[in-house]
Coordinates of C-alpha atoms in Angstrom, one line a residue:
M126 CA -33.6 -42.1 56.4
P127 CA -29.9 -42.2 55.2
E128 CA -28.6 -39.0 53.7
Q129 CA -28.8 -39.0 50.1
P130 CA -25.4 -38.3 48.5
Q131 CA -25.4 -34.7 47.3
D132 CA -24.2 -33.8 43.8
P133 CA -20.9 -32.1 44.0
I134 CA -21.0 -28.4 43.5
P135 CA -19.8 -27.6 40.3
E136 CA -16.7 -25.3 40.0
A137 CA -17.4 -22.0 38.6
I138 CA -16.5 -21.9 35.1
A139 CA -13.9 -19.3 34.5
D140 CA -13.9 -17.0 31.6
P141 CA -11.4 -17.6 28.9
P142 CA -8.2 -15.5 29.7
L143 CA -8.1 -12.0 28.3
P144 CA -5.6 -11.3 25.4
P145 CA -2.5 -9.6 26.5
I146 CA -1.9 -6.2 25.7
E147 CA 0.5 -6.5 22.6
P148 CA 3.7 -4.2 22.2
R149 CA 2.9 -1.3 19.4
D150 CA 5.4 0.6 17.5
R151 CA 5.9 4.3 17.6
Y152 CA 3.0 4.6 15.0
G153 CA 0.5 2.4 17.0
F154 CA 0.7 -0.8 14.9
K155 CA 1.2 -4.0 16.7
K156 CA 5.1 -5.1 16.5
Q157 CA 4.3 -8.9 16.2
S158 CA 2.5 -10.3 13.0
Q159 CA 2.1 -13.7 11.5
Y160 CA 5.4 -13.5 9.7
I161 CA 7.4 -11.5 12.3
S162 CA 7.9 -12.6 15.8
L163 CA 8.1 -10.0 18.7
A164 CA 11.8 -11.1 19.2
E165 CA 12.5 -10.5 15.6
Y166 CA 11.0 -7.1 15.6
E167 CA 12.8 -6.0 18.7
E168 CA 16.1 -7.1 17.7
W169 CA 15.7 -5.2 14.3
E170 CA 14.2 -2.2 16.3
G171 CA 17.0 -1.7 18.6
R172 CA 19.7 -1.3 15.4
Y173 CA 17.1 1.0 13.5
N174 CA 16.7 3.1 16.5
E175 CA 20.1 4.1 16.5
T176 CA 20.0 4.8 12.8
L177 CA 16.9 6.8 13.2
E178 CA 18.7 9.0 15.7
R179 CA 21.7 9.5 13.4
R180 CA 19.6 10.4 10.6
R181 CA 17.4 12.6 12.6
K182 CA 20.5 14.8 13.7
K183 CA 21.6 14.8 9.8
W184 CA 18.5 16.2 8.9
D185 CA 18.3 18.9 11.4
Q186 CA 21.8 20.0 10.2
L187 CA 20.6 19.9 6.6
L188 CA 17.7 22.2 7.3
R189 CA 19.7 24.6 9.4
E190 CA 22.2 24.9 6.5
S191 CA 19.5 25.8 4.2
G192 CA 18.0 28.4 6.4
L193 CA 15.0 26.4 7.5
T194 CA 15.1 26.3 11.4
P195 CA 12.8 23.2 12.2
G196 CA 11.3 24.9 15.1
E197 CA 9.2 23.1 18.1
E198 CA 6.5 21.9 15.9
G199 CA 9.0 20.7 13.1
P200 CA 9.6 22.1 9.7
V201 CA 6.7 23.2 7.2
R202 CA 9.3 23.9 4.5
F203 CA 12.2 21.8 3.0
P204 CA 15.1 22.3 0.9
P205 CA 14.5 22.1 -3.1
K206 CA 15.1 18.8 -4.7
S207 CA 18.8 18.0 -5.5
A208 CA 21.0 15.0 -5.6
K209 CA 22.0 15.5 -1.9
I210 CA 18.4 15.7 -0.8
K211 CA 17.3 12.7 -2.8
R212 CA 20.0 10.9 -1.0
Y213 CA 18.7 12.1 2.3
V214 CA 15.2 10.9 1.4
R215 CA 16.4 7.5 0.3
K216 CA 18.1 7.1 3.8
G217 CA 14.8 7.9 5.6
I218 CA 12.8 11.0 6.5
P219 CA 12.6 11.7 10.3
P220 CA 9.2 9.9 11.3
E221 CA 7.9 13.2 13.4
W222 CA 8.8 15.2 10.0
R223 CA 7.6 12.7 7.5
G224 CA 4.1 14.0 6.8
A225 CA 5.3 17.6 6.3
A226 CA 8.2 16.3 4.0
W227 CA 5.5 14.1 2.1
F228 CA 3.3 17.0 1.5
W229 CA 6.0 19.4 0.5
Y230 CA 7.7 17.3 -2.0
A231 CA 4.4 16.1 -3.4
G232 CA 3.3 19.6 -4.3
G233 CA 0.5 19.4 -1.9
Q234 CA 0.6 23.0 -0.9
K235 CA -0.3 23.9 -4.6
Y236 CA -3.6 22.0 -4.4
L237 CA -4.4 23.5 -1.0
S238 CA -3.8 27.0 -1.9
K239 CA -5.9 26.7 -5.2
N240 CA -8.8 25.0 -3.5
V241 CA -9.4 27.0 -0.4
G242 CA -12.7 25.9 1.3
V243 CA -13.1 23.1 -1.2
Y244 CA -12.7 20.3 1.4
D245 CA -14.9 21.8 3.9
S246 CA -17.5 22.2 1.3
L247 CA -17.1 18.3 0.1
V248 CA -17.3 17.3 3.9
K249 CA -20.7 18.6 4.5
K250 CA -22.0 16.9 1.5
G251 CA -20.0 13.5 2.6
S252 CA -23.1 11.8 3.7
I253 CA -24.6 11.8 0.7
A254 CA -21.6 10.6 -1.2
P255 CA -22.8 7.7 -4.0
D256 CA -20.5 5.3 -2.2
A257 CA -21.4 6.0 1.6
E258 CA -22.4 2.5 2.4
L259 CA -19.3 1.1 0.9
I260 CA -17.1 3.5 2.9
E261 CA -19.1 2.7 6.2
R262 CA -18.4 -0.9 5.7
D263 CA -14.9 -0.7 5.3
L264 CA -14.3 2.1 8.0
H265 CA -13.6 -0.5 10.8
R266 CA -11.7 -2.8 8.6
T267 CA -9.0 -0.2 8.2
F268 CA -5.8 -1.0 10.2
P269 CA -7.5 -3.2 12.8
D270 CA -4.0 -3.7 14.2
N271 CA -3.5 0.2 15.0
I272 CA -4.3 1.5 18.2
K273 CA -5.6 4.8 16.6
Y274 CA -8.3 3.0 14.6
K275 CA -9.0 0.2 16.8
P276 CA -7.9 0.9 20.6
D277 CA -7.3 -1.9 23.2
P278 CA -10.3 -2.6 25.3
P279 CA -9.9 -1.3 29.0
P280 CA -8.2 -3.5 31.2
G281 CA -10.3 -6.7 32.3
T282 CA -13.0 -6.2 29.6
R283 CA -13.8 -7.3 26.2
M284 CA -15.2 -5.1 23.5
S285 CA -17.8 -6.9 21.1
K286 CA -17.9 -6.1 17.4
M287 CA -20.9 -4.1 18.0
L288 CA -19.4 -2.1 20.5
E289 CA -16.4 -1.5 18.4
K290 CA -18.3 -0.1 15.6
Q291 CA -20.2 2.2 18.3
F292 CA -17.1 3.3 19.8
E293 CA -15.4 5.4 17.2
T294 CA -12.1 6.7 17.4
P295 CA -11.3 10.5 16.3
M296 CA -9.1 8.7 13.4
V297 CA -12.0 6.5 12.0
Q298 CA -14.3 9.9 12.0
K299 CA -11.4 11.6 10.0
L300 CA -11.2 8.7 7.5
R301 CA -14.9 8.7 7.1
R302 CA -15.0 12.3 6.2
V303 CA -11.9 12.2 3.7
L304 CA -13.2 9.2 1.9
G305 CA -16.8 10.8 1.6
A306 CA -15.3 14.0 0.3
F307 CA -13.2 12.2 -2.3
A308 CA -16.0 9.9 -3.5
I309 CA -17.6 13.2 -4.4
H310 CA -14.9 15.0 -5.7
V311 CA -13.5 12.4 -8.0
P312 CA -16.9 10.5 -9.2
R313 CA -14.8 8.4 -11.8
I314 CA -13.5 6.7 -8.7
G315 CA -16.0 7.2 -6.1
Y316 CA -14.9 4.6 -3.4
C317 CA -12.8 1.7 -4.2
Q318 CA -11.2 -0.9 -1.6
S319 CA -7.7 0.1 -0.7
L320 CA -8.4 4.0 -0.7
N321 CA -9.4 3.5 3.1
F322 CA -5.8 2.1 3.7
L323 CA -4.1 4.8 1.5
A324 CA -6.2 7.6 3.4
G325 CA -5.7 5.9 6.5
L326 CA -2.0 6.0 6.6
L327 CA -1.8 9.4 5.4
L328 CA -3.9 10.6 8.5
L329 CA -1.6 9.1 10.7
F330 CA 1.0 11.8 9.7
M331 CA -0.9 14.9 8.7
P332 CA -4.1 16.8 9.3
E333 CA -7.2 15.4 7.4
E334 CA -7.4 18.2 4.7
K335 CA -3.9 17.6 3.6
A336 CA -4.5 13.7 3.6
F337 CA -7.4 14.5 1.3
W338 CA -5.2 16.2 -1.5
M339 CA -2.4 13.7 -1.1
L340 CA -4.9 11.0 -1.8
F341 CA -6.0 13.1 -4.8
I342 CA -2.3 13.4 -5.9
M343 CA -1.7 9.7 -5.3
T344 CA -4.8 8.7 -7.5
Q345 CA -4.4 11.1 -10.5
T346 CA -0.5 11.4 -10.7
H347 CA 1.2 8.4 -9.3
L348 CA -1.4 5.8 -9.9
P349 CA -3.5 7.2 -12.7
G350 CA -6.6 5.2 -13.5
T351 CA -5.8 2.4 -11.0
H352 CA -8.9 3.1 -8.9
E353 CA -11.4 3.9 -11.5
M354 CA -14.3 1.6 -12.3
N355 CA -12.5 -0.2 -15.2
L356 CA -9.3 -0.4 -13.4
E357 CA -7.4 0.2 -16.6
G358 CA -4.6 1.9 -14.9
S359 CA -3.9 -1.2 -12.8
S360 CA -3.9 -3.4 -15.7
V361 CA -1.6 -0.9 -17.5
D362 CA 0.9 -0.9 -14.5
Q363 CA 0.8 -4.7 -14.1
W364 CA 1.8 -5.0 -17.9
V365 CA 4.6 -2.6 -17.2
L366 CA 5.7 -4.4 -14.2
M367 CA 5.7 -7.9 -16.1
T368 CA 7.6 -6.5 -18.9
S369 CA 10.3 -5.2 -16.4
V370 CA 10.4 -8.4 -14.8
R371 CA 10.9 -10.0 -18.2
D372 CA 13.7 -7.8 -19.1
S373 CA 15.3 -7.5 -16.0
L374 CA 14.7 -10.7 -14.2
P375 CA 14.5 -13.5 -16.7
H376 CA 15.0 -16.3 -14.3
I377 CA 12.1 -14.9 -12.2
W378 CA 10.0 -14.5 -15.3
Q379 CA 10.4 -18.0 -16.2
K380 CA 8.7 -19.0 -12.9
I381 CA 6.0 -16.3 -12.8
G382 CA 5.5 -15.4 -16.4
G383 CA 3.1 -18.7 -16.9
G384 CA -0.6 -19.5 -16.8
L385 CA -2.0 -21.8 -14.5
D386 CA -1.3 -24.7 -17.0
G387 CA 2.4 -23.8 -17.2
S388 CA 2.4 -22.2 -20.6
E389 CA 4.0 -18.8 -20.9
V390 CA 1.8 -15.8 -21.2
E391 CA 2.6 -13.5 -24.1
L392 CA 2.8 -10.0 -23.1
N393 CA 1.9 -8.8 -26.7
G394 CA -1.4 -9.9 -26.2
T395 CA -4.2 -8.8 -23.8
A396 CA -3.7 -11.3 -21.1
L397 CA -1.6 -10.7 -18.0
P398 CA 0.1 -13.6 -15.8
P399 CA -2.1 -14.9 -13.1
V400 CA 0.5 -13.8 -10.6
T401 CA -0.7 -10.2 -11.1
L402 CA -3.4 -11.0 -9.0
C403 CA -0.9 -10.7 -6.0
T404 CA 1.2 -7.8 -7.4
S405 CA -1.8 -5.6 -8.4
S406 CA -2.5 -5.4 -4.5
W407 CA 1.1 -4.0 -4.0
F408 CA 0.4 -1.1 -6.4
M409 CA -3.1 -0.3 -5.5
S410 CA -2.4 0.0 -1.7
G411 CA 1.1 1.3 -2.0
F412 CA 2.5 -1.9 -0.5
I413 CA 0.2 -1.3 2.6
G414 CA -0.6 -5.1 4.1
S415 CA 2.1 -6.6 2.0
L416 CA 5.5 -4.9 3.4
P417 CA 6.1 -4.1 7.1
I418 CA 5.0 -0.8 8.1
E419 CA 8.5 0.6 8.5
S420 CA 9.3 -0.6 5.0
I421 CA 6.1 0.8 3.8
L422 CA 6.9 4.1 5.1
R423 CA 10.6 4.1 3.6
V424 CA 9.2 3.4 0.3
W425 CA 6.5 6.1 0.6
D426 CA 9.5 8.5 1.5
C427 CA 10.7 7.6 -2.0
L428 CA 7.5 7.7 -3.8
W429 CA 6.3 11.3 -2.9
Y430 CA 9.7 12.6 -3.6
E431 CA 10.6 10.6 -6.9
G432 CA 7.3 9.6 -8.3
S433 CA 5.7 6.3 -9.1
K434 CA 8.8 4.7 -10.7
T435 CA 9.4 3.8 -7.0
L436 CA 6.7 1.5 -6.9
F437 CA 8.2 -0.5 -9.9
R438 CA 11.6 -0.4 -8.4
I439 CA 10.5 -1.7 -5.1
A440 CA 8.3 -4.6 -6.9
L441 CA 11.4 -5.7 -8.9
T442 CA 13.5 -5.5 -5.5
V443 CA 11.0 -7.8 -3.9
F444 CA 11.2 -10.1 -6.7
K445 CA 15.0 -10.0 -6.8
T446 CA 15.1 -10.5 -2.7
G447 CA 12.9 -13.6 -3.1
E448 CA 14.6 -15.1 -6.1
P449 CA 15.9 -18.2 -4.3
Q450 CA 12.4 -19.0 -3.0
I451 CA 10.7 -18.4 -6.3
K452 CA 13.2 -20.4 -8.6
A453 CA 12.6 -23.3 -6.0
V454 CA 8.9 -23.7 -6.8
N455 CA 7.8 -26.1 -9.3
D456 CA 4.0 -26.1 -8.8
P457 CA 2.3 -23.1 -10.6
M458 CA -0.3 -22.8 -7.9
E459 CA 2.6 -22.8 -5.1
I460 CA 4.0 -19.5 -6.8
F461 CA 1.0 -17.2 -5.5
Q462 CA 1.9 -18.3 -1.8
V463 CA 5.5 -17.6 -2.3
V464 CA 5.0 -14.2 -3.9
Q465 CA 2.6 -13.2 -1.4
T466 CA 4.8 -14.1 1.6
I467 CA 8.1 -12.7 0.5
P468 CA 7.5 -8.8 1.0
R469 CA 5.8 -9.6 4.5
R470 CA 9.0 -10.8 5.9
L471 CA 11.0 -7.8 4.6
I472 CA 11.3 -6.0 8.0
D473 CA 14.7 -4.4 7.4
A474 CA 13.6 -1.3 5.6
G475 CA 17.0 -0.1 5.3
A476 CA 18.3 -3.2 3.7
L477 CA 15.4 -3.2 1.1
I478 CA 16.0 0.3 0.1
E479 CA 19.8 -0.3 -0.2
A480 CA 19.2 -3.5 -2.4
C481 CA 16.7 -1.3 -4.5
Y482 CA 19.3 1.3 -5.4
R483 CA 22.5 -0.5 -5.2
R484 CA 24.6 0.4 -8.4
R485 CA 25.0 -3.3 -9.2
N486 CA 21.9 -5.5 -9.5
G487 CA 19.8 -2.7 -8.2
F488 CA 16.9 -0.8 -10.1
G489 CA 17.6 2.9 -9.7
H490 CA 18.2 2.8 -13.4
L491 CA 14.3 2.3 -14.1
S492 CA 13.4 6.0 -15.2
Q493 CA 10.1 7.7 -14.8
E494 CA 10.4 8.4 -18.5
T495 CA 10.7 4.5 -19.2
I496 CA 7.5 3.8 -17.0
D497 CA 5.3 6.7 -18.6
E498 CA 6.5 5.5 -22.2
R499 CA 5.4 1.9 -21.3
R500 CA 2.2 3.2 -19.7
Q501 CA 1.4 5.2 -22.9
E502 CA 2.2 2.1 -25.1
R503 CA -0.2 0.1 -23.4
R504 CA -3.0 2.5 -23.1
N505 CA -2.7 3.0 -26.9
V506 CA -3.0 -1.0 -27.4
F507 CA -6.3 -0.9 -25.1
A508 CA -7.6 2.3 -26.8
E509 CA -7.2 0.8 -30.4
E510 CA -8.7 -2.5 -29.4
R511 CA -11.8 -1.0 -28.0
A512 CA -12.3 1.1 -31.1
L513 CA -12.0 -2.1 -33.1
I514 CA -14.6 -3.8 -30.9
A515 CA -17.0 -0.7 -31.1
R516 CA -16.9 -1.0 -34.9
G517 CA -17.5 -4.8 -34.8
V518 CA -14.3 -5.4 -36.5
R519 CA -12.7 -7.7 -33.9
L520 CA -15.0 -10.5 -32.0
S521 CA -12.7 -12.9 -30.3
K522 CA -12.1 -14.8 -27.0
D523 CA -10.4 -11.9 -25.8
D524 CA -13.1 -9.2 -26.1
G525 CA -14.5 -9.7 -22.8
A526 CA -11.3 -8.7 -21.3
L527 CA -10.8 -6.0 -23.4
R528 CA -14.1 -4.3 -22.6
S529 CA -13.3 -4.6 -18.8
T530 CA -9.7 -4.1 -19.6
G531 CA -8.6 -7.2 -18.3
F532 CA -10.7 -6.9 -14.8
D533 CA -14.0 -8.1 -13.4
T534 CA -15.1 -4.4 -12.8
A535 CA -18.3 -5.2 -10.9
S536 CA -16.6 -7.3 -8.3
S537 CA -13.1 -5.7 -8.1
H538 CA -14.1 -2.1 -7.6
K539 CA -16.6 -2.6 -5.0
V540 CA -15.8 -5.6 -3.1
G541 CA -12.1 -6.1 -3.8
G542 CA -12.5 -9.0 -6.3
G543 CA -9.4 -9.5 -8.7
H544 CA -9.3 -9.3 -12.5
H545 CA -8.6 -12.9 -12.9
G546 CA -12.4 -13.6 -11.9
D547 CA -12.3 -17.0 -13.7
L548 CA -9.5 -18.5 -11.4
G549 CA -10.4 -21.9 -9.7
K550 CA -11.6 -22.3 -6.2
K551 CA -8.1 -23.7 -5.3
F552 CA -6.3 -20.5 -6.2
K553 CA -9.0 -18.5 -4.3
K554 CA -8.4 -20.6 -1.2
I555 CA -4.6 -20.1 -1.4
L556 CA -5.2 -16.2 -1.4
V557 CA -7.5 -16.4 1.6
K558 CA -5.1 -18.4 3.6
T559 CA -2.0 -16.3 2.9

């Protein structure tokens, strides 16, 4: 009987190749991104490291001249504010001293001293925070590109999403405690998306109790009302930003100051240009997720030293930097992609800060007094309109926006929805893609 041909032995199906271990920066973030190649990053990093070394020596000399010897663990006190110190801060605080300098110049020690034991007491109640479930959901979404929040799997292995959640880093555990304590301590806010990133970045540079009080300072002093349930502070700040763009960058305002139908938005009314759906996230997250990490940190150096005017100045600088791309746009729908992409490519942190504060065509002239006056002007408008609506005097198509201060509060506070909830599906797809 002839031998029957045998089926060939199937070759073993090889597992898909494991992803390579990606190079990371000094803070634990991946160097490469969708917008910046590894080659671009390392070319910039080589030049920037030389700058950091020079600045580190200057800061060391500055502290010694002020009678503040840094010590092995770094300084805990810094010189009083002055024109010279402001110049040093704008040129960058040494990375290893950054957390201590932020805490010092933001006045964190005052809160720590007046509230001894408060944080520990809040942490014990953290599991019963009103937004505990929402916090838990976002913990593992915080900085997935940072090794301290999401470590690389062991060589030759893969880590499922379930295992990722089971394997918590100490940094994730700290973040849970900070956010839970904050939600109890500030019930007007509770938990709002973007707080996880603000707290998460602070935790990379300081102990958790200090990070907790810095988050409190950020939300109460620098971004007042921005993260509250009605997000009124965010609407106020976006109005201030748009008026600043209109006054300082009229050619850009012509492109971004219109509605989706191309008509100009009148800033004396309650409406805001749809582009604020992009720019509101710049403020709510302190530019986290928009600028590259070193640029964010340099912005935060100035923010904690000079105040919230820094955010407005940097936002105007981003628009100015992207002026050629913005002016080239003709389709109103395309403007969102352009505005979102511009900051993500600004890897040269030094160039960004220099552009912001240069004497000609810079934005250092925008004062905190001007920002605060415009904020109050806008708050007064909302208060007057709400009073009219409460008395039933005004019933118009704007009433819905006024009651929610221009925001879809139910979605934006809890699940990150925007205040332009009626935008079309086409626009929403653009935001997801970018």
